[in-house]
Coordinates of C-alpha atoms and ligand atoms in Angstrom, one line a residue:
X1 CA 77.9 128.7 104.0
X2 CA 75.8 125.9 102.9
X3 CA 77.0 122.5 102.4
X4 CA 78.6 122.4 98.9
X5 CA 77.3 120.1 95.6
X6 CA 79.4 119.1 93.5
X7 CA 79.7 117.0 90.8
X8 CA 82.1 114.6 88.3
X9 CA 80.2 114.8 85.1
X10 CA 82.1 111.9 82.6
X11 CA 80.9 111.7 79.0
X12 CA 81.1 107.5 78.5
X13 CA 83.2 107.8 75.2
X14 CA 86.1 105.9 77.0
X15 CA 87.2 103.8 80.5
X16 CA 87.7 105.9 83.5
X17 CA 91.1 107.3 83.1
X18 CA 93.6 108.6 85.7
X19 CA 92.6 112.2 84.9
X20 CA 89.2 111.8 85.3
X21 CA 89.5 109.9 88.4
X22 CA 91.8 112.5 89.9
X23 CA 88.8 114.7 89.2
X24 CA 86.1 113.0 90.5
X25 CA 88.4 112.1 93.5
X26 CA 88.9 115.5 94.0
X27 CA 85.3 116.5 93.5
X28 CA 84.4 113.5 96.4
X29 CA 87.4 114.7 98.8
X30 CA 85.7 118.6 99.0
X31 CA 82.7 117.2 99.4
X32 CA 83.4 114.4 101.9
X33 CA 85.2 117.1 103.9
X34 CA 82.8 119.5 103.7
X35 CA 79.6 117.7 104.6
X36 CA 78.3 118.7 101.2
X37 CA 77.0 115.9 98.3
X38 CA 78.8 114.3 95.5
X39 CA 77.2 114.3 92.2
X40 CA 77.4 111.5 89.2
X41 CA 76.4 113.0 86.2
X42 CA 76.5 110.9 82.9
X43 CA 77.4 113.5 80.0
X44 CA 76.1 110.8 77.1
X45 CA 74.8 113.4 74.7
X46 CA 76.9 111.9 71.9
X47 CA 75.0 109.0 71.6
X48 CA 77.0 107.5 68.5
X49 CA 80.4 108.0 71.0
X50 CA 78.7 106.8 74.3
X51 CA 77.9 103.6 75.1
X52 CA 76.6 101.9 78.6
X53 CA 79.5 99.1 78.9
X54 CA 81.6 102.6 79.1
X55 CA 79.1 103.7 81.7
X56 CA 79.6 100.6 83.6
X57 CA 83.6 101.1 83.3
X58 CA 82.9 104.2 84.9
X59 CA 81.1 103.2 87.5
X60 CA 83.5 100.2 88.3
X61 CA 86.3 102.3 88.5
X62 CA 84.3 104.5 90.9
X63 CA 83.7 102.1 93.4
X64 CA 87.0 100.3 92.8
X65 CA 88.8 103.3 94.3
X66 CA 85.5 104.1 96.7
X67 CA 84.1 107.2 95.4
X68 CA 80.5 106.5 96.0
X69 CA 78.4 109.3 94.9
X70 CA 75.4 110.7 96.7
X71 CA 73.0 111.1 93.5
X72 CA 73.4 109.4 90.1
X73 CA 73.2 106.1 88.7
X74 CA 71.9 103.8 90.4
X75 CA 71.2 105.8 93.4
X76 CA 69.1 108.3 92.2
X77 CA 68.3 111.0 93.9
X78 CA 65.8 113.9 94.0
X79 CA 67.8 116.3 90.5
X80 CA 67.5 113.3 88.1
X81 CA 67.9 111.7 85.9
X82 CA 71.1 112.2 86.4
X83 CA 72.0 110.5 82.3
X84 CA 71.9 113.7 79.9
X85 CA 70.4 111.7 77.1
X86 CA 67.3 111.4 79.6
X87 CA 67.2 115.0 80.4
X88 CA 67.0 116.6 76.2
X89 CA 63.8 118.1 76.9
X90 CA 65.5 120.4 79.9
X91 CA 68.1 121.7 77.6
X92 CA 65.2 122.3 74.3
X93 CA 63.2 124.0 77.1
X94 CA 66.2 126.3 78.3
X95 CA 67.3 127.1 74.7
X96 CA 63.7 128.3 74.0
X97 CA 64.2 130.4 77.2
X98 CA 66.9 132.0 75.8
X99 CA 65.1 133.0 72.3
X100 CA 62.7 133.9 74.3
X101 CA 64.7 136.5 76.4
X102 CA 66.8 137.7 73.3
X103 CA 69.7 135.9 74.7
X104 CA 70.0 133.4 71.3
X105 CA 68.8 133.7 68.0
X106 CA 67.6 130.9 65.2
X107 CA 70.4 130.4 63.0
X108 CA 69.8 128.4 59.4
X109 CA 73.5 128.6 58.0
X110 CA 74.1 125.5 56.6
X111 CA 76.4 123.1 58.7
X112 CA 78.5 122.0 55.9
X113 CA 78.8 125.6 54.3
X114 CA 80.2 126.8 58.1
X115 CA 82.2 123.9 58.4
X116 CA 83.8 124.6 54.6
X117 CA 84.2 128.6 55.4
X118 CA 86.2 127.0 58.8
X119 CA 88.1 124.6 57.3
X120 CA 89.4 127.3 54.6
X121 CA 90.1 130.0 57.2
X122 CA 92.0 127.2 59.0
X123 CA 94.1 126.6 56.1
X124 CA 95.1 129.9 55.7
X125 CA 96.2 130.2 58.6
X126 CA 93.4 132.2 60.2
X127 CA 91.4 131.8 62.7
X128 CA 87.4 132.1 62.1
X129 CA 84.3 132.5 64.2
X130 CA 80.8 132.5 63.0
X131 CA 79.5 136.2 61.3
X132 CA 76.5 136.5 63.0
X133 CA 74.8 136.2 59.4
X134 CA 71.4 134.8 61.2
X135 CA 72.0 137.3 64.0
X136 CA 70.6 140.6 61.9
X137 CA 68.1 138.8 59.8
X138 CA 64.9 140.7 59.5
X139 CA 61.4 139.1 60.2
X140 CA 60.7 138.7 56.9
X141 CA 64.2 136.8 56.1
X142 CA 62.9 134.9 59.2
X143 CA 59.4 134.0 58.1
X144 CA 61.1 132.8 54.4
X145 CA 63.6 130.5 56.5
X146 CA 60.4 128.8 58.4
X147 CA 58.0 128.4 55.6
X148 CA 61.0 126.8 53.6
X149 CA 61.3 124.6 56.8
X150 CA 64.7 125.1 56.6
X151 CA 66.9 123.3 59.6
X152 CA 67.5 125.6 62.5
X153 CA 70.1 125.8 65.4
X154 CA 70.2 127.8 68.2
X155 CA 73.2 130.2 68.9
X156 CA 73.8 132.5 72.1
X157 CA 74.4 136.3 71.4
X158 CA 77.4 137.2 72.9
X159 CA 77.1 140.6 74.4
X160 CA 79.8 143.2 73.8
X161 CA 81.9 143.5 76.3
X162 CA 84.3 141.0 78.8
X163 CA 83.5 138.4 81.1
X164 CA 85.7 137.5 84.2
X165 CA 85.0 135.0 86.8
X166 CA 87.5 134.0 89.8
X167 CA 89.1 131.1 89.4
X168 CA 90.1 129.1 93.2
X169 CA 93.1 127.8 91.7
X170 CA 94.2 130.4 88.9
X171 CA 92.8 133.5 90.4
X172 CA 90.6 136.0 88.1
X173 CA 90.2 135.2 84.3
X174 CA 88.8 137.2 82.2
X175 CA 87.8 137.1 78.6
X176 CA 87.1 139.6 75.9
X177 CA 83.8 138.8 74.4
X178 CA 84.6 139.1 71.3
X179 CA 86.8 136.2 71.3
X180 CA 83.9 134.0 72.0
X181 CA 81.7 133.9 69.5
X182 CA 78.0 133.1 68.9
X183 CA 77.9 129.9 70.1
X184 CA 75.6 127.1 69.1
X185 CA 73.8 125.9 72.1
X186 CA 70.9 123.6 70.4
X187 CA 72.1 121.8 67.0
X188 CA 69.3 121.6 64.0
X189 CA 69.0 118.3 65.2
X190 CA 67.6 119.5 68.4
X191 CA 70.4 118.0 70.6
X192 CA 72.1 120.5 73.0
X193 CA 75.8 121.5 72.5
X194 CA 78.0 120.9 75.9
X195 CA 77.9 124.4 77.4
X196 CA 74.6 124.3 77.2
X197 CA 74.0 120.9 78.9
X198 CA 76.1 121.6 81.3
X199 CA 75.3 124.7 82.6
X200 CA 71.5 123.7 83.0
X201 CA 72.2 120.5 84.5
X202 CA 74.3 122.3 86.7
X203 CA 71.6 124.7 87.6
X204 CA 69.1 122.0 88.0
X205 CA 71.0 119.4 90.6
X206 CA 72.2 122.8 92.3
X207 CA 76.1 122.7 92.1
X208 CA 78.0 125.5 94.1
X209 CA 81.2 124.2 92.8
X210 CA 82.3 123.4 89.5
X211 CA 85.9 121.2 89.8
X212 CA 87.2 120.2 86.8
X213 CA 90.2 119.8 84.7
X214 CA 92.3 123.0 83.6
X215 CA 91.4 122.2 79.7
X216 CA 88.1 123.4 80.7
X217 CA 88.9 127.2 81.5
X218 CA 88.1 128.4 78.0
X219 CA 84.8 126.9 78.3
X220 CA 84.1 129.1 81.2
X221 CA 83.2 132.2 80.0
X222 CA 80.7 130.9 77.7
X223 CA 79.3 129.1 80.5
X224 CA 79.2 131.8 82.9
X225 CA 77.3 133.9 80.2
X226 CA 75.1 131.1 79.6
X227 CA 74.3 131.0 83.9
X228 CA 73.5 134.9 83.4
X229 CA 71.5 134.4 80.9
X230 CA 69.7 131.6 82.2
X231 CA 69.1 134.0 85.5
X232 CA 71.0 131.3 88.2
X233 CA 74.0 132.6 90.2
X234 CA 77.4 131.1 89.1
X235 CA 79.6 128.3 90.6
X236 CA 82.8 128.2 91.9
X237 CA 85.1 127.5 89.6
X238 CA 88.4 125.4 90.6
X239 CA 90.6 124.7 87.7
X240 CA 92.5 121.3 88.4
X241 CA 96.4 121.2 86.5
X242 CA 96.8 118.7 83.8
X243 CA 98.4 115.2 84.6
X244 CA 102.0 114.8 82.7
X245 CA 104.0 111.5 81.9
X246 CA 107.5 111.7 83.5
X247 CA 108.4 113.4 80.6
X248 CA 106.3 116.5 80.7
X249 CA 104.2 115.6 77.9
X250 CA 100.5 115.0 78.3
X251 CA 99.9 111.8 79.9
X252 CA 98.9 109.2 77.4
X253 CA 99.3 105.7 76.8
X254 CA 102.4 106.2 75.7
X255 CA 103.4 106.3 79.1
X256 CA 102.1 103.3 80.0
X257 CA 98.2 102.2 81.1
X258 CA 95.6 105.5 81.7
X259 CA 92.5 103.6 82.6
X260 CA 92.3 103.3 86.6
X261 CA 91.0 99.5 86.2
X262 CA 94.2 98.3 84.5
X263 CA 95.8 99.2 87.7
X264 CA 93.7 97.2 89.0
X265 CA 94.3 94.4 87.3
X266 CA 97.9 94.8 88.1
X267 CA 97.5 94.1 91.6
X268 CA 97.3 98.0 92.8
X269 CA 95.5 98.6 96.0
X270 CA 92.5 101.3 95.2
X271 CA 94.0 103.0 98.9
X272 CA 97.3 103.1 97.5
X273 CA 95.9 104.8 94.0
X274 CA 93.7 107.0 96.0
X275 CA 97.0 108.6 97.9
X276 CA 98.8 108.4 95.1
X277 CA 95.7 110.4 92.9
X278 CA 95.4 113.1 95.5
X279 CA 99.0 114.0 95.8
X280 CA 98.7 114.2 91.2
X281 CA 97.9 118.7 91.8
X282 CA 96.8 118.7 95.3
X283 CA 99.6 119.0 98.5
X284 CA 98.2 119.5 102.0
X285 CA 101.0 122.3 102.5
X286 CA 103.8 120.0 104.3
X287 CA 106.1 116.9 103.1
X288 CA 103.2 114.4 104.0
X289 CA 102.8 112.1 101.9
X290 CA 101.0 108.8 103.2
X291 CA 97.3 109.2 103.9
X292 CA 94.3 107.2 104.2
X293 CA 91.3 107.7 102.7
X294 CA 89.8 109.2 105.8
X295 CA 93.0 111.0 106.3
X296 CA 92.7 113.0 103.2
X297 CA 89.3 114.0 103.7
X298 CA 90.3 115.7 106.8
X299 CA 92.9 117.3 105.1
X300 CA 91.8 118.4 101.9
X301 CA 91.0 121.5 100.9
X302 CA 90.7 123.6 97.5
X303 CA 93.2 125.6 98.5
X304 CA 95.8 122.9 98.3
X305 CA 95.4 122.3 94.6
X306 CA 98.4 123.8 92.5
X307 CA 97.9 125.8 89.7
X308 CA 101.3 124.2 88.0
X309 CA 100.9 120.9 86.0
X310 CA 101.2 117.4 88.0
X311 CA 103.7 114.5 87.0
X312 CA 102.5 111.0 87.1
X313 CA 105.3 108.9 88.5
X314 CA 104.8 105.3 88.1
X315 CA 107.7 104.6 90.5
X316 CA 106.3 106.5 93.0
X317 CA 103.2 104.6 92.5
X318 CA 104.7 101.7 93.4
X319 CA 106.3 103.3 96.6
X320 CA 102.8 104.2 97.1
X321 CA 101.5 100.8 97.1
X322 CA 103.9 99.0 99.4
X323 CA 103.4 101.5 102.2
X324 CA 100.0 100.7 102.1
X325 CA 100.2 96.8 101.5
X326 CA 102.6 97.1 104.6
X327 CA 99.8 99.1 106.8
X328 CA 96.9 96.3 106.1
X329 CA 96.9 93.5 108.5
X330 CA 96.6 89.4 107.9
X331 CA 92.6 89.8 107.5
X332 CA 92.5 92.7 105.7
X333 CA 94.7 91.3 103.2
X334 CA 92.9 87.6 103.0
X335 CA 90.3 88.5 101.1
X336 CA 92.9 90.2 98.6
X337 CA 95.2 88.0 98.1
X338 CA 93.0 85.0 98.6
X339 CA 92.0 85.2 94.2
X340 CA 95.5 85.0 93.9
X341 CA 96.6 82.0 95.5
X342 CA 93.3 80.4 93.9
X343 CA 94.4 81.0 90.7
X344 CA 98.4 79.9 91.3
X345 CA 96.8 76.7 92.6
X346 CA 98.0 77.7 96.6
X347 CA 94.8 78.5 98.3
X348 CA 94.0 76.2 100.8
X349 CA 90.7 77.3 102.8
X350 CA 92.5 76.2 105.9
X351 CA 94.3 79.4 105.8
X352 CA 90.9 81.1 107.0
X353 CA 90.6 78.9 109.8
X354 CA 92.9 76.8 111.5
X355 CA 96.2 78.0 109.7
X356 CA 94.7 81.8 109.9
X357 CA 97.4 82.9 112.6
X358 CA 100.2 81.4 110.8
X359 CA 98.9 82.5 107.4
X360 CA 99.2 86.5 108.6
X361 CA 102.4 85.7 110.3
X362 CA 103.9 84.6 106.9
X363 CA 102.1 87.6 105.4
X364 CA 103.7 89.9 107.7
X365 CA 107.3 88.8 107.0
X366 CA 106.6 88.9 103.0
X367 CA 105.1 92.2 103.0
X368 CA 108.2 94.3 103.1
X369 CA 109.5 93.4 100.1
X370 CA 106.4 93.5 98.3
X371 CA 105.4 96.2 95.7
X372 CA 101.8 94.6 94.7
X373 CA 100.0 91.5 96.2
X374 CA 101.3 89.5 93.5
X375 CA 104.4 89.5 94.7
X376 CA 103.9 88.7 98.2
X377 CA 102.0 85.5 96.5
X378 CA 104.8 84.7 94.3
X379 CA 107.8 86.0 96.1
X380 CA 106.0 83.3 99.0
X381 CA 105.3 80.3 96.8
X382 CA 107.3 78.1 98.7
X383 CA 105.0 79.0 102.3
X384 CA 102.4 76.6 100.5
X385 CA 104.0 74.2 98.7
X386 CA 107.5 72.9 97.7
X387 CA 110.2 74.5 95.6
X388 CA 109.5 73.1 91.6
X389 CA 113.2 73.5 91.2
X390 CA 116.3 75.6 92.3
X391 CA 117.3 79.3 91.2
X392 CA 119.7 78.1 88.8
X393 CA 122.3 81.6 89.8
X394 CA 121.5 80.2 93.3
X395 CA 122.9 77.0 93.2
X396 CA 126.0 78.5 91.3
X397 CA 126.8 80.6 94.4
X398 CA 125.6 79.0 97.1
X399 CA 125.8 74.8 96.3
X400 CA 129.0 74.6 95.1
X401 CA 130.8 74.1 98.6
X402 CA 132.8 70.9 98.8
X403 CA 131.4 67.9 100.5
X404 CA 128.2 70.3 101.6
X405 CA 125.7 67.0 100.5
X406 CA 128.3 65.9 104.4
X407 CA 127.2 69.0 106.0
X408 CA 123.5 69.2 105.4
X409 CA 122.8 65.7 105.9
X410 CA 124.4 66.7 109.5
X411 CA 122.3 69.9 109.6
X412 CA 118.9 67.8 108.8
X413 CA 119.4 65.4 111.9
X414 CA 120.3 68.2 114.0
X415 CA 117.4 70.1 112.6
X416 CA 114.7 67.5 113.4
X417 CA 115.9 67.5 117.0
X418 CA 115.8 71.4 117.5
X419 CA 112.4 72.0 120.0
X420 CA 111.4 74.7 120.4
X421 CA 111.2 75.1 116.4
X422 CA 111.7 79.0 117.1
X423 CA 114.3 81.5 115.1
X424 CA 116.3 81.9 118.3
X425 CA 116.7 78.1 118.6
X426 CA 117.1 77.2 115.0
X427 CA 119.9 79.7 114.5
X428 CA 121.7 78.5 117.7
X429 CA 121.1 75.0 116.5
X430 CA 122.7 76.1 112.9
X431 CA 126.0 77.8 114.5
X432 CA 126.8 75.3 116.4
X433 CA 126.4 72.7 113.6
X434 CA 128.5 74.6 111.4
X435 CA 131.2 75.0 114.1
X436 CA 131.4 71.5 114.8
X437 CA 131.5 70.6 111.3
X438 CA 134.2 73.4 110.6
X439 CA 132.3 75.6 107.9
X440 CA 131.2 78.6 108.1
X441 CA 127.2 79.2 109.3
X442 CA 127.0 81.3 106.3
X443 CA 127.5 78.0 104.2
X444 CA 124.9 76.4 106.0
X445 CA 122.5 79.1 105.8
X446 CA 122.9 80.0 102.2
X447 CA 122.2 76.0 101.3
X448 CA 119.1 76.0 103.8
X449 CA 117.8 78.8 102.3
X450 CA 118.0 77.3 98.2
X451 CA 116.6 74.2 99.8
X452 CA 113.5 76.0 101.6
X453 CA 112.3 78.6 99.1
X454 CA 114.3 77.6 95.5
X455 CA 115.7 81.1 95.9
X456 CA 118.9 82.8 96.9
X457 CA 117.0 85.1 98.5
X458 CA 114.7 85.5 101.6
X459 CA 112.9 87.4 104.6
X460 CA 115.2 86.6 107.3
X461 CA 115.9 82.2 107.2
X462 CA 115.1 81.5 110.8
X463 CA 111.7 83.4 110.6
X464 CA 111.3 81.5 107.0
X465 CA 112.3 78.1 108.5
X466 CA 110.1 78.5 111.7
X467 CA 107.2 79.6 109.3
X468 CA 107.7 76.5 106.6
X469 CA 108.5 74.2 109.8
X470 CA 110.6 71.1 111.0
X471 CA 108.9 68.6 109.0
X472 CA 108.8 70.3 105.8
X473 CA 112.7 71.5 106.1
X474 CA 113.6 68.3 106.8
X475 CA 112.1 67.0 104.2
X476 CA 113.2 69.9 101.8
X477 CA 116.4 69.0 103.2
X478 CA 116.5 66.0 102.2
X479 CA 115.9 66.5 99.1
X480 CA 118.6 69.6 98.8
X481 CA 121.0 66.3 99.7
X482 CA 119.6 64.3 96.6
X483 CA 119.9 66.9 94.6
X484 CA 123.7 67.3 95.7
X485 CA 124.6 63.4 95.5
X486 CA 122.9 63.7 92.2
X487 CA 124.6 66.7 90.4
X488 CA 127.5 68.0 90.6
X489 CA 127.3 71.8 91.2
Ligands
LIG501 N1 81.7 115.8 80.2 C1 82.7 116.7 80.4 C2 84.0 116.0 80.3 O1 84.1 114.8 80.4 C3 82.6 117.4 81.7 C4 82.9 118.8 81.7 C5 82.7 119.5 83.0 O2 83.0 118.9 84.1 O3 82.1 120.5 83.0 O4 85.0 116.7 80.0

């Protein structure tokens, strides 16, 4: 077999959305894993609908997830150009081709007049397709038409007859011709239809393998005439299943953002999206479910993809992005979290160089609770600087001992003496304070921890308090005992 070329072929009428990136994803996977080449194809023959800030969406949301594409924008490559609008002159050329061969005929029915016939036929509650009125005109009708200069398009002839092709995912298809109809492939205006564009571009950059999304399917007859036709052999087809919300209904934005960048911008990882994409139709035939991306390109295969429609679960997208924020390590996470802290006013650039050790070890105690990078950030605010004010349910529960302002003010001297300033020796220091002082070490541990982070809850207080260190617990301390002398809880 030869390597494989495929392609992801978006029309720029809107962001990159988590349907299409599941495609394209799944499109780069095959041919990652295969050795083959991965394809970028702008469809922009709607010019009034496309526009090139929805290219660069696109392409953004492309790299964001790191699906770099062998041919296409920007990298060019030896099929382009790889933009239809570029390429109009290939499509007027294969249309003429297919006059030529008897395989379409000039059609002057007036747009309007179809539309009307359509939109009545609709109405009553039938369906219509075109009566081949241009398809029996003599030459003499013909030679009226063209001296008139009346506008023409070009439709193919469907032959009588079915047409089949074998789906990978939904095994053989097969059409009866006559449900097709004489499609237009060139408009009067000269601009191709999207079977038409498609199948030559596909011809021209050499696809083996069409993958694409299931709405597709009753496009495919059409286009496999059209590759007939045209005299190229016929892709693969692989039919991807549609993505539903959680409650079975086509996703939208009803259920929530659709456009891969707004996770993005809600502190996703692209690694964790990536997983989480692959697994949205595609299972590699066990319970696995964490992969990397190199992972998934060993594993994936066509076969895998279900022909049964795939929930998007924004839990399990979550899930999906804390396993993965808990696999990166200190530096791999710096330069993530790093815009973060900058904008919460925390980043200090001390934390790339001397305070880089201790900046990961904080990171690794605050990355199991975390569901996005955000959190670790925020859930860690008091790491970089002090605690604005206490957790107000906090001080309710745990501040309200009596004469605790006694007890910490005892637990701050001992604390300044404890050396080494490790867990192990903080918490031995803090049960034997509490014992001699006759609480309990929970007391102690629940005030420490409201007068470290604000919060009433933590990582683990001894790791926290080694992390923040004695100075700066002292001092907090201190000021947990103002607050105490101060108010009364
Ligand atoms: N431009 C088409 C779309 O966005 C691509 C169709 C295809 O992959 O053949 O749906």
């Amino acid at each position: 077999m030869t390597s494989p070329r495929v392609r992801f072929a978006p029309s720029p009428t809107g962001y990159l959305h988590v349907g299409g990136a599941r495609t394209a994803l799944f499109n780069w996977l095959y041919a990652r894993h295969n050795g083959g080449i991965f394809v970028l194809r702008i469809e922009d023959t709607d010019v009034e609908r496309s526009s090139w800030e929805m290219v660069a969406g696109i392409l953004d949301g492309m790299k964001w997830l790191g699906l770099d594409w062998d041919e296409g924008p920007e990298v060019g490559g030896p099929h382009g150009p790889y933009f239809q609008s570029e390429r109009l002159d290939r499509y007027r050329e294969a249309a003429a081709r297919l006059i030529a061969a008897g395989r379409a005929y000039y059609c002057y029915c007036n747009p309007d007049d179809l539309k009307a016939k359509r939109e009545a036929a609709e109405q009553a509650g039938q369906s219509w397709s075109y009566d081949r009125a241009c398809a029996v005109l003599s030459n003499e009708e013909i030679s009226d038409r063209e001296a008139a200069g009346a506008p023409r398009a070009i439709r193919f002839r469907m032959p009588d007859g079915a047409t089949a092709y074998d789906d990978v995912v939904h095994g053989r298809i097969e059409f009866d011709n006559s449900v097709l109809e004489d499609f237009v492939v060139l408009r009067s205006d000269r601009y191709p239809t999207y079977h038409l564009s498609v199948v030559v571009d596909d011809i021209d950059m050499g696809i083996t393998d069409v993958v694409r999304g299931d709405d597709h399917i009753s496009n495919t007859p059409k286009q496999v005439l059209l590759y007939e036709a045209l005299g190229a052999p016929v892709p693969r087809f692989a039919h991807v299943p549609l993505i539903l919300g959680p409650d079975k209904r086509r996703l939208s934005k009803r259920h929530g953002a659709t456009s891969v960048m707004e996770y993005a911008r809600q502190g996703f990882l692209p690694e964790a999206m990536f997983n989480f994409l692959a697994l949205l139709g595609w299972s590699p035939g066990n319970d696995r479910e964490l992969f990397t991306r190199e992972d998934l390109v060993t594993a994936f295969s066509l076969d895998g993809i279900s022909s049964s429609n795939a929930v998007f679960n924004p839990e399990k997208l979550e899930w999906f992005n804390s396993q993965h924020i808990a696999r990166l390590t200190g530096d791999e996470i710096t330069p993530r979290i790093e815009p973060v802290l900058r904008e919460m006013g925390l980043w200090d650039d001390a934390l790339r160089g001397e305070r880089r050790e201790w900046f990961h070890r904080v990171i690794e105690i605050l990355k199991p609770r975390a569901k996005k990078l955000r959190d670790l950030a925020e859930q860690g605010r008091y790491f970089f600087t002090d605690p604005a004010e206490y957790d107000e349910a906090a001080v309710k529960k745990h501040l309200a001992a009596p004469g605790l302002a006694v007890h910490v003010a005892a637990w701050r001297e001992t604390l300044a003496g404890v050396d080494p300033f490790s867990p192990a020796a903080i918490e031995a220091a803090l049960r034997a304070c509490a014992e001699s002082q006759g609480i309990k070490a929970a007391t102690l541990i629940h005030a420490t921890r409201v007068a470290v982070t604000g919060q009433g809850v933590s990582p683990s207080l001894f790791d926290v308090v080694a992390l923040v260190g004695r100075d700066t617990t002292v001092q907090r301390l201190a000021r947990l005992k103002q607050f105490l002398d101060s108010t009364s809880v």
